[in-house]
Amino acid sequence: MNIRGGKRKGAGRPKGSNLYGEPTQPVRIPKSQIERVLRFVQEREYALPLYASGVSAGFPSPADDYLEGALDLNAHLVREPTATFFVRARGESMIDAGIHDGDLLVVDRSVEATDGKVVIVSVNGELTVKRLRRDKGKSWLLPENPDYPPIALNEEDETHLWGVVTNVIHPL
Amino acid sequence: MNIRGGKRKGAGRPKGSNLYGEPTQPVRIPKSQIERVLRFVQEREYALPLYASGVSAGFPSPADDYLEGALDLNAHLVREPTATFFVRARGESMIDAGIHDGDLLVVDRSVEATDGKVVIVSVNGELTVKRLRRDKGKSWLLPENPDYPPIALNEEDETHLWGVVTNVIHPL
DNA sequence: TTTTTTGATTATTGTAACAATTATCAAAAA
DNA sequence: TTTTTGATAATTGTTACAATAATCAAAAAA
């Protein structure tokens, strides 16, 4: 009986050499959701294929030629869940910014509301979407529709800035 | 020592009286993700607040007055993960449908491509977005931009219908 | 009688524990 | 120098267990 290896420092399977690089712990999951959860842990549950349009593909596998990768909407559109919320747009005042009545806006509180950003603001109790213009210490809320007038923000207005619109989701 | 209850049918905690209404099973989860997974199992990980714009709010809690509920983008935009994919739009040919260069399109294979739907098609090796028009047995692909010409689909064209665009995601 | 308390019973739950597996090292063999 | 082998220790899927929770019906109280 030969002696190989031996009890020594550095022997054995290294710590963190598992799938996740960190210790795991058993957690009870409802049986029907186990597969879904395992995909989720590996961030694949909603990682769906993304293709590029406007490009030409050859053969034999055209689909692969268009493929750009995989994308998860939540991961892509929601940088920080605690700083993100949605607003349902109403009216046509921002039509030229591509915001239609009924569209869903993704809003990020953690983005700084600088000049030119499209923002969600409550003005005198009403929640609205407008483009923010800041110039020489004054602020305006600009609609993107010639039929609507710009709004100058005065000291006496009860305004509160909610966040910056990062994406517009438009149902067809 | 009194006898209460007794061994009998119907005694004891009922099956399915747990949080999920079904049996659970321990699954190993990396420690740092346990909280995230538990939220996910209850479908709350990305359930973010949705507010309504264009409405007036009172006091003392204006935010609650705007609140419409909670929304998860994946659940809202992806009806069936296996039938859904994304396409990156290129060009301005669908500008009047609200599709800009660089927009992300959510595409559903399981939606029937009827007359009037915006579809993803590969025509002679190129992947494009157009509105489908079907009339009297003929099919056209219509751009939504007066600068672009309609495309008649002929028998000899190598066309393949990929799916129907359900949503346009436009970054600002 | 009606309501509340109590004990019996069984499902659920979080975690410890186990055997099987896997990854690694270094000595031995080729 | 390269390959094989045995020792070692982390990992993994699952089982097992004690503590907890939910329910029923008898007993006690009102």
mmCIF file of C-alpha atoms (C1' of nucleotides) in Angstrom:
data_model
loop_
_atom_site.group_PDB
_atom_site.id
_atom_site.type_symbol
_atom_site.label_atom_id
_atom_site.label_comp_id
_atom_site.label_asym_id
_atom_site.label_seq_id
_atom_site.Cartn_x
_atom_site.Cartn_y
_atom_site.Cartn_z
ATOM 1 C CA MET A 1 0.000 0.000 0.000
ATOM 2 C CA ASN A 2 1.720 3.084 -1.263
ATOM 3 C CA ILE A 3 1.311 6.491 0.235
ATOM 4 C CA ARG A 4 0.377 9.217 -2.176
ATOM 5 C CA GLY A 5 -0.391 12.800 -1.387
ATOM 6 C CA GLY A 6 -0.895 13.040 2.332
ATOM 7 C CA LYS A 7 -2.504 15.344 4.834
ATOM 8 C CA ARG A 8 -1.092 18.696 3.996
ATOM 9 C CA LYS A 9 -2.088 22.272 3.398
ATOM 10 C CA GLY A 10 -3.585 22.884 -0.006
ATOM 11 C CA ALA A 11 -4.822 19.353 -0.479
ATOM 12 C CA GLY A 12 -8.365 18.573 -1.510
ATOM 13 C CA ARG A 13 -10.918 20.346 -3.598
ATOM 14 C CA PRO A 14 -10.468 24.101 -3.259
ATOM 15 C CA LYS A 15 -13.087 26.281 -1.668
ATOM 16 C CA GLY A 16 -15.212 28.208 -4.121
ATOM 17 C CA SER A 17 -14.630 25.724 -6.907
ATOM 18 C CA ASN A 18 -18.331 25.206 -7.380
ATOM 19 C CA LEU A 19 -20.716 26.513 -9.982
ATOM 20 C CA TYR A 20 -21.300 29.776 -8.164
ATOM 21 C CA GLY A 21 -17.932 30.414 -6.539
ATOM 22 C CA GLU A 22 -19.486 30.621 -3.106
ATOM 23 C CA PRO A 23 -21.094 28.332 -0.539
ATOM 24 C CA THR A 24 -24.629 27.149 -1.111
ATOM 25 C CA GLN A 25 -27.406 26.392 1.300
ATOM 26 C CA PRO A 26 -30.543 24.283 0.923
ATOM 27 C CA VAL A 27 -33.676 26.390 0.522
ATOM 28 C CA ARG A 28 -37.151 24.940 0.205
ATOM 29 C CA ILE A 29 -38.701 25.697 -3.183
ATOM 30 C CA PRO A 30 -42.162 24.629 -4.343
ATOM 31 C CA LYS A 31 -41.686 21.627 -6.597
ATOM 32 C CA SER A 32 -43.263 23.141 -9.683
ATOM 33 C CA GLN A 33 -40.874 26.102 -9.553
ATOM 34 C CA ILE A 34 -37.588 24.289 -9.031
ATOM 35 C CA GLU A 35 -36.556 24.366 -12.685
ATOM 36 C CA ARG A 36 -37.535 27.988 -13.049
ATOM 37 C CA VAL A 37 -35.557 28.923 -9.950
ATOM 38 C CA LEU A 38 -32.463 27.054 -11.116
ATOM 39 C CA ARG A 39 -32.581 28.931 -14.410
ATOM 40 C CA PHE A 40 -33.110 32.177 -12.514
ATOM 41 C CA VAL A 41 -30.095 31.590 -10.276
ATOM 42 C CA GLN A 42 -28.027 31.263 -13.401
ATOM 43 C CA GLU A 43 -29.797 34.347 -14.747
ATOM 44 C CA ARG A 44 -31.195 32.521 -17.704
ATOM 45 C CA GLU A 45 -34.909 32.456 -16.968
ATOM 46 C CA TYR A 46 -35.690 35.386 -19.206
ATOM 47 C CA ALA A 47 -32.440 35.557 -21.148
ATOM 48 C CA LEU A 48 -33.978 35.438 -24.608
ATOM 49 C CA PRO A 49 -32.207 35.630 -27.958
ATOM 50 C CA LEU A 50 -31.540 39.040 -29.508
ATOM 51 C CA TYR A 51 -31.244 39.325 -33.271
ATOM 52 C CA ALA A 52 -30.054 42.203 -35.436
ATOM 53 C CA SER A 53 -32.242 43.415 -38.269
ATOM 54 C CA GLY A 54 -31.011 45.103 -41.427
ATOM 55 C CA VAL A 55 -28.138 42.683 -41.852
ATOM 56 C CA SER A 56 -27.752 40.008 -44.478
ATOM 57 C CA ALA A 57 -27.326 36.391 -43.600
ATOM 58 C CA GLY A 58 -25.780 33.533 -45.503
ATOM 59 C CA PHE A 59 -26.302 29.810 -45.305
ATOM 60 C CA PRO A 60 -26.700 27.240 -43.923
ATOM 61 C CA SER A 61 -27.791 28.746 -40.622
ATOM 62 C CA PRO A 62 -29.209 32.211 -41.224
ATOM 63 C CA ALA A 63 -30.590 32.563 -37.696
ATOM 64 C CA ASP A 64 -27.101 32.372 -36.213
ATOM 65 C CA ASP A 65 -25.918 35.128 -38.519
ATOM 66 C CA TYR A 66 -28.494 37.514 -37.114
ATOM 67 C CA LEU A 67 -27.888 36.510 -33.502
ATOM 68 C CA GLU A 68 -26.395 39.235 -31.326
ATOM 69 C CA GLY A 69 -26.635 37.424 -28.002
ATOM 70 C CA ALA A 70 -29.075 36.964 -25.166
ATOM 71 C CA LEU A 71 -30.965 39.631 -23.318
ATOM 72 C CA ASP A 72 -32.992 39.831 -20.123
ATOM 73 C CA LEU A 73 -35.417 42.750 -20.125
ATOM 74 C CA ASN A 74 -35.300 43.326 -16.389
ATOM 75 C CA ALA A 75 -31.530 43.215 -16.295
ATOM 76 C CA HIS A 76 -31.312 45.428 -19.380
ATOM 77 C CA LEU A 77 -33.900 48.056 -18.436
ATOM 78 C CA VAL A 78 -33.751 48.032 -14.649
ATOM 79 C CA ARG A 79 -30.310 49.015 -13.441
ATOM 80 C CA GLU A 80 -31.254 49.196 -9.802
ATOM 81 C CA PRO A 81 -34.652 47.762 -8.776
ATOM 82 C CA THR A 82 -34.954 49.965 -5.699
ATOM 83 C CA ALA A 83 -34.447 53.127 -7.757
ATOM 84 C CA THR A 84 -36.694 52.175 -10.664
ATOM 85 C CA PHE A 85 -40.414 52.501 -11.252
ATOM 86 C CA PHE A 86 -42.862 52.756 -14.128
ATOM 87 C CA VAL A 87 -45.217 55.490 -15.256
ATOM 88 C CA ARG A 88 -48.121 55.116 -17.650
ATOM 89 C CA ALA A 89 -48.027 58.041 -20.092
ATOM 90 C CA ARG A 90 -51.224 59.934 -20.868
ATOM 91 C CA GLY A 91 -51.864 62.391 -23.670
ATOM 92 C CA GLU A 92 -49.897 63.419 -26.716
ATOM 93 C CA SER A 93 -47.784 66.202 -25.277
ATOM 94 C CA MET A 94 -44.532 64.248 -25.765
ATOM 95 C CA ILE A 95 -45.368 62.690 -29.113
ATOM 96 C CA ASP A 96 -42.234 63.988 -30.836
ATOM 97 C CA ALA A 97 -40.094 62.274 -28.220
ATOM 98 C CA GLY A 98 -41.748 59.011 -29.218
ATOM 99 C CA ILE A 99 -44.021 58.903 -26.167
ATOM 100 C CA HIS A 100 -47.605 57.977 -27.087
ATOM 101 C CA ASP A 101 -50.744 57.821 -25.003
ATOM 102 C CA GLY A 102 -50.708 54.576 -23.000
ATOM 103 C CA ASP A 103 -46.975 53.958 -23.284
ATOM 104 C CA LEU A 104 -45.107 52.556 -20.332
ATOM 105 C CA LEU A 105 -42.148 54.634 -19.160
ATOM 106 C CA VAL A 106 -39.188 53.199 -17.305
ATOM 107 C CA VAL A 107 -38.035 55.768 -14.761
ATOM 108 C CA ASP A 108 -34.776 55.829 -12.834
ATOM 109 C CA ARG A 109 -34.538 57.969 -9.714
ATOM 110 C CA SER A 110 -30.794 57.577 -9.517
ATOM 111 C CA VAL A 111 -30.100 59.308 -12.848
ATOM 112 C CA GLU A 112 -29.352 62.983 -12.463
ATOM 113 C CA ALA A 113 -31.979 65.245 -14.001
ATOM 114 C CA THR A 114 -29.763 67.418 -16.140
ATOM 115 C CA ASP A 115 -30.703 69.834 -18.928
ATOM 116 C CA GLY A 116 -32.320 67.966 -21.815
ATOM 117 C CA LYS A 117 -33.438 64.853 -19.949
ATOM 118 C CA VAL A 118 -37.018 63.649 -20.135
ATOM 119 C CA VAL A 119 -38.298 63.682 -16.565
ATOM 120 C CA ILE A 120 -41.286 62.734 -14.450
ATOM 121 C CA VAL A 121 -42.400 65.693 -12.348
ATOM 122 C CA SER A 122 -45.362 66.437 -10.186
ATOM 123 C CA VAL A 123 -46.448 70.035 -10.649
ATOM 124 C CA ASN A 124 -49.185 71.307 -8.363
ATOM 125 C CA GLY A 125 -50.401 67.793 -7.684
ATOM 126 C CA GLU A 126 -50.303 66.476 -11.227
ATOM 127 C CA LEU A 127 -47.800 63.927 -12.445
ATOM 128 C CA THR A 128 -46.428 64.709 -15.913
ATOM 129 C CA VAL A 129 -43.718 63.788 -18.396
ATOM 130 C CA LYS A 130 -41.767 66.606 -19.977
ATOM 131 C CA ARG A 131 -38.317 67.466 -21.203
ATOM 132 C CA LEU A 132 -36.357 69.443 -18.649
ATOM 133 C CA ARG A 133 -34.605 72.599 -19.766
ATOM 134 C CA ARG A 134 -32.255 74.352 -17.380
ATOM 135 C CA ASP A 135 -30.630 77.576 -18.374
ATOM 136 C CA LYS A 136 -29.264 80.498 -16.383
ATOM 137 C CA GLY A 137 -30.748 79.257 -13.147
ATOM 138 C CA LYS A 138 -34.243 78.916 -14.569
ATOM 139 C CA SER A 139 -36.110 75.718 -15.349
ATOM 140 C CA TRP A 140 -38.727 74.890 -17.930
ATOM 141 C CA LEU A 141 -40.737 71.820 -18.708
ATOM 142 C CA LEU A 142 -40.971 71.486 -22.466
ATOM 143 C CA PRO A 143 -43.604 69.388 -24.202
ATOM 144 C CA GLU A 144 -42.535 67.788 -27.477
ATOM 145 C CA ASN A 145 -45.628 68.716 -29.391
ATOM 146 C CA PRO A 146 -46.118 72.122 -31.015
ATOM 147 C CA ASP A 147 -49.740 72.151 -29.835
ATOM 148 C CA TYR A 148 -48.654 72.364 -26.194
ATOM 149 C CA PRO A 149 -47.022 75.344 -24.483
ATOM 150 C CA PRO A 150 -43.781 75.211 -22.476
ATOM 151 C CA ILE A 151 -44.157 75.475 -18.723
ATOM 152 C CA ALA A 152 -41.869 77.764 -16.752
ATOM 153 C CA LEU A 153 -41.165 76.496 -13.274
ATOM 154 C CA ASN A 154 -41.674 79.205 -10.671
ATOM 155 C CA GLU A 155 -40.659 79.263 -7.052
ATOM 156 C CA GLU A 156 -44.255 79.189 -5.916
ATOM 157 C CA ASP A 157 -45.088 76.009 -7.818
ATOM 158 C CA GLU A 158 -45.339 72.836 -5.810
ATOM 159 C CA THR A 159 -42.956 70.738 -7.886
ATOM 160 C CA HIS A 160 -41.261 67.494 -7.146
ATOM 161 C CA LEU A 161 -38.912 65.682 -9.459
ATOM 162 C CA TRP A 162 -39.520 61.932 -9.453
ATOM 163 C CA GLY A 163 -36.891 60.701 -11.853
ATOM 164 C CA VAL A 164 -35.512 60.486 -15.367
ATOM 165 C CA VAL A 165 -37.188 58.450 -18.108
ATOM 166 C CA THR A 166 -34.680 55.960 -19.497
ATOM 167 C CA ASN A 167 -36.908 53.954 -21.841
ATOM 168 C CA VAL A 168 -40.290 54.122 -23.531
ATOM 169 C CA ILE A 169 -42.215 50.892 -23.994
ATOM 170 C CA HIS A 170 -44.746 51.249 -26.773
ATOM 171 C CA PRO A 171 -47.265 48.477 -27.426
ATOM 172 C CA LEU A 172 -48.181 47.928 -31.062
ATOM 173 C CA MET B 1 -55.247 12.414 31.362
ATOM 174 C CA ASN B 2 -58.116 13.301 29.100
ATOM 175 C CA ILE B 3 -58.464 12.174 25.514
ATOM 176 C CA ARG B 4 -59.064 14.918 23.012
ATOM 177 C CA GLY B 5 -59.367 14.613 19.291
ATOM 178 C CA GLY B 6 -58.039 11.208 18.408
ATOM 179 C CA LYS B 7 -56.685 9.373 15.408
ATOM 180 C CA ARG B 8 -59.233 9.982 12.719
ATOM 181 C CA LYS B 9 -59.606 11.002 9.118
ATOM 182 C CA GLY B 10 -59.356 14.747 8.587
ATOM 183 C CA ALA B 11 -57.246 15.408 11.644
ATOM 184 C CA GLY B 12 -54.037 17.374 11.498
ATOM 185 C CA ARG B 13 -52.769 20.199 9.395
ATOM 186 C CA PRO B 14 -54.257 19.969 5.893
ATOM 187 C CA LYS B 15 -52.097 19.284 2.880
ATOM 188 C CA GLY B 16 -51.386 22.327 0.765
ATOM 189 C CA SER B 17 -51.843 24.700 3.668
ATOM 190 C CA ASN B 18 -48.435 26.170 3.114
ATOM 191 C CA LEU B 19 -47.308 29.369 1.473
ATOM 192 C CA TYR B 20 -47.313 27.912 -2.033
ATOM 193 C CA GLY B 21 -50.162 25.412 -1.874
ATOM 194 C CA GLU B 22 -47.896 22.570 -2.937
ATOM 195 C CA PRO B 23 -45.049 20.502 -1.518
ATOM 196 C CA THR B 24 -41.611 22.036 -1.335
ATOM 197 C CA GLN B 25 -38.176 20.519 -1.669
ATOM 198 C CA PRO B 26 -34.789 21.752 -0.511
ATOM 199 C CA VAL B 27 -32.652 23.129 -3.332
ATOM 200 C CA ARG B 28 -29.126 24.414 -2.867
ATOM 201 C CA ILE B 29 -28.889 28.128 -3.607
ATOM 202 C CA PRO B 30 -25.734 30.264 -3.401
ATOM 203 C CA LYS B 31 -25.935 32.186 -0.147
ATOM 204 C CA SER B 32 -25.789 35.643 -1.668
ATOM 205 C CA GLN B 33 -28.794 34.881 -3.862
ATOM 206 C CA ILE B 34 -31.127 33.349 -1.286
ATOM 207 C CA GLU B 35 -33.087 36.536 -0.664
ATOM 208 C CA ARG B 36 -33.353 37.271 -4.374
ATOM 209 C CA VAL B 37 -34.573 33.753 -5.063
ATOM 210 C CA LEU B 38 -37.184 33.900 -2.317
ATOM 211 C CA ARG B 39 -38.523 37.135 -3.766
ATOM 212 C CA PHE B 40 -38.453 35.561 -7.215
ATOM 213 C CA VAL B 41 -40.436 32.529 -6.091
ATOM 214 C CA GLN B 42 -43.087 34.915 -4.895
ATOM 215 C CA GLU B 43 -42.711 36.791 -8.186
ATOM 216 C CA ARG B 44 -41.716 39.995 -6.537
ATOM 217 C CA GLU B 45 -38.072 40.408 -7.513
ATOM 218 C CA TYR B 46 -38.806 42.830 -10.333
ATOM 219 C CA ALA B 47 -42.354 43.756 -9.413
ATOM 220 C CA LEU B 48 -41.838 47.520 -9.387
ATOM 221 C CA PRO B 49 -44.436 50.217 -8.754
ATOM 222 C CA LEU B 50 -46.433 51.576 -11.661
ATOM 223 C CA TYR B 51 -47.818 55.110 -11.481
ATOM 224 C CA ALA B 52 -50.329 56.884 -13.680
ATOM 225 C CA SER B 53 -49.455 60.240 -15.158
ATOM 226 C CA GLY B 54 -51.916 62.966 -16.099
ATOM 227 C CA VAL B 55 -53.950 62.509 -12.954
ATOM 228 C CA SER B 56 -54.234 64.864 -10.023
ATOM 229 C CA ALA B 57 -53.332 63.828 -6.538
ATOM 230 C CA GLY B 58 -54.423 65.145 -3.174
ATOM 231 C CA PHE B 59 -52.783 65.060 0.203
ATOM 232 C CA PRO B 60 -51.266 63.800 2.408
ATOM 233 C CA SER B 61 -49.837 60.951 0.339
ATOM 234 C CA PRO B 62 -49.727 61.998 -3.312
ATOM 235 C CA ALA B 63 -47.615 58.999 -4.385
ATOM 236 C CA ASP B 64 -50.376 56.593 -3.387
ATOM 237 C CA ASP B 65 -52.877 58.522 -5.469
ATOM 238 C CA TYR B 66 -50.842 57.959 -8.606
ATOM 239 C CA LEU B 67 -50.137 54.311 -7.846
ATOM 240 C CA GLU B 68 -51.704 51.839 -10.258
ATOM 241 C CA GLY B 69 -50.067 48.698 -8.944
ATOM 242 C CA ALA B 70 -46.929 46.670 -9.447
ATOM 243 C CA LEU B 71 -45.466 45.481 -12.703
ATOM 244 C CA ASP B 72 -42.801 43.019 -13.767
ATOM 245 C CA LEU B 73 -41.416 43.770 -17.213
ATOM 246 C CA ASN B 74 -40.675 40.171 -18.108
ATOM 247 C CA ALA B 75 -44.073 38.987 -16.989
ATOM 248 C CA HIS B 76 -45.744 41.918 -18.740
ATOM 249 C CA LEU B 77 -43.892 41.816 -22.058
ATOM 250 C CA VAL B 78 -42.994 38.138 -22.377
ATOM 251 C CA ARG B 79 -46.105 36.001 -22.475
ATOM 252 C CA GLU B 80 -44.284 32.779 -23.284
ATOM 253 C CA PRO B 81 -40.478 32.771 -22.939
ATOM 254 C CA THR B 82 -39.979 29.940 -25.426
ATOM 255 C CA ALA B 83 -41.922 31.820 -28.117
ATOM 256 C CA THR B 84 -40.375 35.240 -27.538
ATOM 257 C CA PHE B 85 -37.216 36.892 -28.809
ATOM 258 C CA PHE B 86 -35.844 40.370 -29.406
ATOM 259 C CA VAL B 87 -34.776 42.187 -32.555
ATOM 260 C CA ARG B 88 -32.682 45.323 -32.748
ATOM 261 C CA ALA B 89 -34.272 47.674 -35.273
ATOM 262 C CA ARG B 90 -32.108 49.391 -37.879
ATOM 263 C CA GLY B 91 -32.997 52.288 -40.131
ATOM 264 C CA GLU B 92 -35.946 54.655 -40.276
ATOM 265 C CA SER B 93 -38.291 52.710 -42.508
ATOM 266 C CA MET B 94 -40.823 52.185 -39.700
ATOM 267 C CA ILE B 95 -40.534 55.597 -38.103
ATOM 268 C CA ASP B 96 -44.266 56.364 -38.343
ATOM 269 C CA ALA B 97 -45.008 53.190 -36.364
ATOM 270 C CA GLY B 98 -42.827 54.583 -33.598
ATOM 271 C CA ILE B 99 -39.866 52.333 -34.410
ATOM 272 C CA HIS B 100 -36.572 54.226 -34.404
ATOM 273 C CA ASP B 101 -33.065 53.154 -35.308
ATOM 274 C CA GLY B 102 -31.620 51.184 -32.414
ATOM 275 C CA ASP B 103 -34.951 50.346 -30.765
ATOM 276 C CA LEU B 104 -35.439 46.958 -29.205
ATOM 277 C CA LEU B 105 -38.429 45.004 -30.514
ATOM 278 C CA VAL B 106 -40.222 42.337 -28.520
ATOM 279 C CA VAL B 107 -41.317 39.616 -30.912
ATOM 280 C CA ASP B 108 -43.793 36.809 -30.293
ATOM 281 C CA ARG B 109 -43.775 33.790 -32.582
ATOM 282 C CA SER B 110 -47.034 32.513 -31.201
ATOM 283 C CA VAL B 111 -49.081 35.527 -32.339
ATOM 284 C CA GLU B 112 -50.739 35.001 -35.692
ATOM 285 C CA ALA B 113 -49.407 37.279 -38.423
ATOM 286 C CA THR B 114 -52.657 38.700 -39.685
ATOM 287 C CA ASP B 115 -53.232 41.671 -41.970
ATOM 288 C CA GLY B 116 -52.018 44.886 -40.350
ATOM 289 C CA LYS B 117 -49.580 43.380 -37.852
ATOM 290 C CA VAL B 118 -45.992 44.585 -37.643
ATOM 291 C CA VAL B 119 -43.846 41.550 -38.383
ATOM 292 C CA ILE B 120 -40.250 40.388 -38.500
ATOM 293 C CA VAL B 121 -39.496 38.754 -41.849
ATOM 294 C CA SER B 122 -36.402 37.560 -43.583
ATOM 295 C CA VAL B 123 -36.560 38.389 -47.267
ATOM 296 C CA ASN B 124 -33.791 37.030 -49.459
ATOM 297 C CA GLY B 125 -31.464 36.677 -46.496
ATOM 298 C CA GLU B 126 -32.151 40.028 -44.845
ATOM 299 C CA LEU B 127 -34.065 40.410 -41.613
ATOM 300 C CA THR B 128 -36.502 43.332 -41.661
ATOM 301 C CA VAL B 129 -39.394 44.897 -39.783
ATOM 302 C CA LYS B 130 -42.456 45.882 -41.783
ATOM 303 C CA ARG B 131 -46.201 46.060 -41.555
ATOM 304 C CA LEU B 132 -47.855 43.062 -43.167
ATOM 305 C CA ARG B 133 -50.689 43.674 -45.603
ATOM 306 C CA ARG B 134 -52.689 40.732 -46.882
ATOM 307 C CA ASP B 135 -55.372 41.244 -49.449
ATOM 308 C CA LYS B 136 -56.935 38.978 -52.080
ATOM 309 C CA GLY B 137 -54.315 36.286 -51.601
ATOM 310 C CA LYS B 138 -51.402 38.684 -52.057
ATOM 311 C CA SER B 139 -48.972 39.932 -49.431
ATOM 312 C CA TRP B 140 -47.060 43.163 -49.096
ATOM 313 C CA LEU B 141 -44.537 44.439 -46.610
ATOM 314 C CA LEU B 142 -45.278 48.088 -45.989
ATOM 315 C CA PRO B 143 -42.731 50.506 -44.529
ATOM 316 C CA GLU B 144 -44.154 53.294 -42.389
ATOM 317 C CA ASN B 145 -42.109 56.052 -43.923
ATOM 318 C CA PRO B 146 -43.100 57.823 -47.148
ATOM 319 C CA ASP B 147 -39.464 57.739 -48.292
ATOM 320 C CA TYR B 148 -39.512 53.945 -48.555
ATOM 321 C CA PRO B 149 -41.403 51.879 -51.145
ATOM 322 C CA PRO B 150 -43.771 48.989 -50.328
ATOM 323 C CA ILE B 151 -42.449 45.509 -51.045
ATOM 324 C CA ALA B 152 -44.663 43.002 -52.832
ATOM 325 C CA LEU B 153 -43.978 39.431 -51.774
ATOM 326 C CA ASN B 154 -43.582 37.162 -54.766
ATOM 327 C CA GLU B 155 -43.524 33.387 -54.905
ATOM 328 C CA GLU B 156 -39.873 33.363 -55.924
ATOM 329 C CA ASP B 157 -38.731 35.373 -52.914
ATOM 330 C CA GLU B 158 -37.035 33.493 -50.154
ATOM 331 C CA THR B 159 -39.203 34.737 -47.272
ATOM 332 C CA HIS B 160 -39.624 33.475 -43.782
ATOM 333 C CA LEU B 161 -41.904 34.966 -41.181
ATOM 334 C CA TRP B 162 -40.258 35.091 -37.772
ATOM 335 C CA GLY B 163 -42.978 36.583 -35.623
ATOM 336 C CA VAL B 164 -45.153 39.533 -34.692
ATOM 337 C CA VAL B 165 -43.780 42.606 -32.919
ATOM 338 C CA THR B 166 -45.757 43.162 -29.721
ATOM 339 C CA ASN B 167 -43.776 46.030 -28.163
ATOM 340 C CA VAL B 168 -41.196 48.635 -29.079
ATOM 341 C CA ILE B 169 -38.618 49.591 -26.474
ATOM 342 C CA HIS B 170 -37.162 52.984 -27.249
ATOM 343 C CA PRO B 171 -34.229 54.302 -25.212
ATOM 344 C CA LEU B 172 -34.218 58.051 -24.583
ATOM 345 C "C1'" DT C 1 -76.850 26.344 25.052
ATOM 346 C "C1'" DT C 2 -72.820 28.687 23.075
ATOM 347 C "C1'" DT C 3 -68.085 29.926 23.304
ATOM 348 C "C1'" DT C 4 -63.391 29.056 24.583
ATOM 349 C "C1'" DT C 5 -59.691 26.085 25.763
ATOM 350 C "C1'" DT C 6 -57.053 22.056 25.267
ATOM 351 C "C1'" DG C 7 -54.904 17.895 23.473
ATOM 352 C "C1'" DA C 8 -54.231 14.985 19.523
ATOM 353 C "C1'" DT C 9 -52.924 14.752 15.022
ATOM 354 C "C1'" DT C 10 -50.525 15.628 10.742
ATOM 355 C "C1'" DA C 11 -48.313 18.830 7.270
ATOM 356 C "C1'" DT C 12 -44.737 22.135 6.929
ATOM 357 C "C1'" DT C 13 -40.199 24.174 7.541
ATOM 358 C "C1'" DG C 14 -35.375 25.284 8.258
ATOM 359 C "C1'" DT C 15 -31.302 23.009 8.806
ATOM 360 C "C1'" DA C 16 -28.134 19.274 10.064
ATOM 361 C "C1'" DA C 17 -26.202 15.261 8.307
ATOM 362 C "C1'" DC C 18 -24.965 11.761 4.976
ATOM 363 C "C1'" DA C 19 -23.146 9.405 1.089
ATOM 364 C "C1'" DA C 20 -21.700 10.155 -3.454
ATOM 365 C "C1'" DT C 21 -19.214 13.150 -6.397
ATOM 366 C "C1'" DT C 22 -15.697 16.298 -7.844
ATOM 367 C "C1'" DA C 23 -11.462 18.962 -7.959
ATOM 368 C "C1'" DT C 24 -6.956 19.304 -6.665
ATOM 369 C "C1'" DC C 25 -2.181 18.057 -5.121
ATOM 370 C "C1'" DA C 26 1.918 15.481 -5.088
ATOM 371 C "C1'" DA C 27 4.127 11.042 -4.963
ATOM 372 C "C1'" DA C 28 4.831 7.036 -7.793
ATOM 373 C "C1'" DA C 29 5.055 4.860 -12.118
ATOM 374 C "C1'" DA C 30 5.791 4.852 -16.958
ATOM 375 C "C1'" DT D 1 8.998 14.518 -18.702
ATOM 376 C "C1'" DT D 2 4.434 12.821 -18.746
ATOM 377 C "C1'" DT D 3 0.839 9.961 -16.917
ATOM 378 C "C1'" DT D 4 -1.311 7.501 -13.280
ATOM 379 C "C1'" DT D 5 -2.830 6.930 -8.719
ATOM 380 C "C1'" DG D 6 -4.140 7.656 -3.941
ATOM 381 C "C1'" DA D 7 -5.151 11.017 -0.404
ATOM 382 C "C1'" DT D 8 -7.675 14.830 0.774
ATOM 383 C "C1'" DA D 9 -11.354 18.154 1.325
ATOM 384 C "C1'" DA D 10 -15.149 20.970 -0.790
ATOM 385 C "C1'" DT D 11 -19.454 20.310 -3.040
ATOM 386 C "C1'" DT D 12 -24.027 18.394 -3.937
ATOM 387 C "C1'" DG D 13 -28.562 16.251 -3.961
ATOM 388 C "C1'" DT D 14 -31.298 14.206 -0.734
ATOM 389 C "C1'" DT D 15 -32.864 12.308 3.587
ATOM 390 C "C1'" DA D 16 -33.909 12.957 8.269
ATOM 391 C "C1'" DC D 17 -35.236 15.344 12.251
ATOM 392 C "C1'" DA D 18 -36.949 18.453 15.618
ATOM 393 C "C1'" DA D 19 -39.626 22.501 15.988
ATOM 394 C "C1'" DT D 20 -43.613 24.802 14.324
ATOM 395 C "C1'" DA D 21 -48.164 25.502 12.492
ATOM 396 C "C1'" DA D 22 -52.857 24.358 11.236
ATOM 397 C "C1'" DT D 23 -56.779 21.875 12.074
ATOM 398 C "C1'" DC D 24 -60.399 18.997 14.466
ATOM 399 C "C1'" DA D 25 -63.273 17.659 18.113
ATOM 400 C "C1'" DA D 26 -63.757 16.744 22.919
ATOM 401 C "C1'" DA D 27 -63.782 19.037 27.300
ATOM 402 C "C1'" DA D 28 -64.313 23.000 30.019
ATOM 403 C "C1'" DA D 29 -66.131 27.406 30.824
ATOM 404 C "C1'" DA D 30 -69.537 30.973 30.359
#
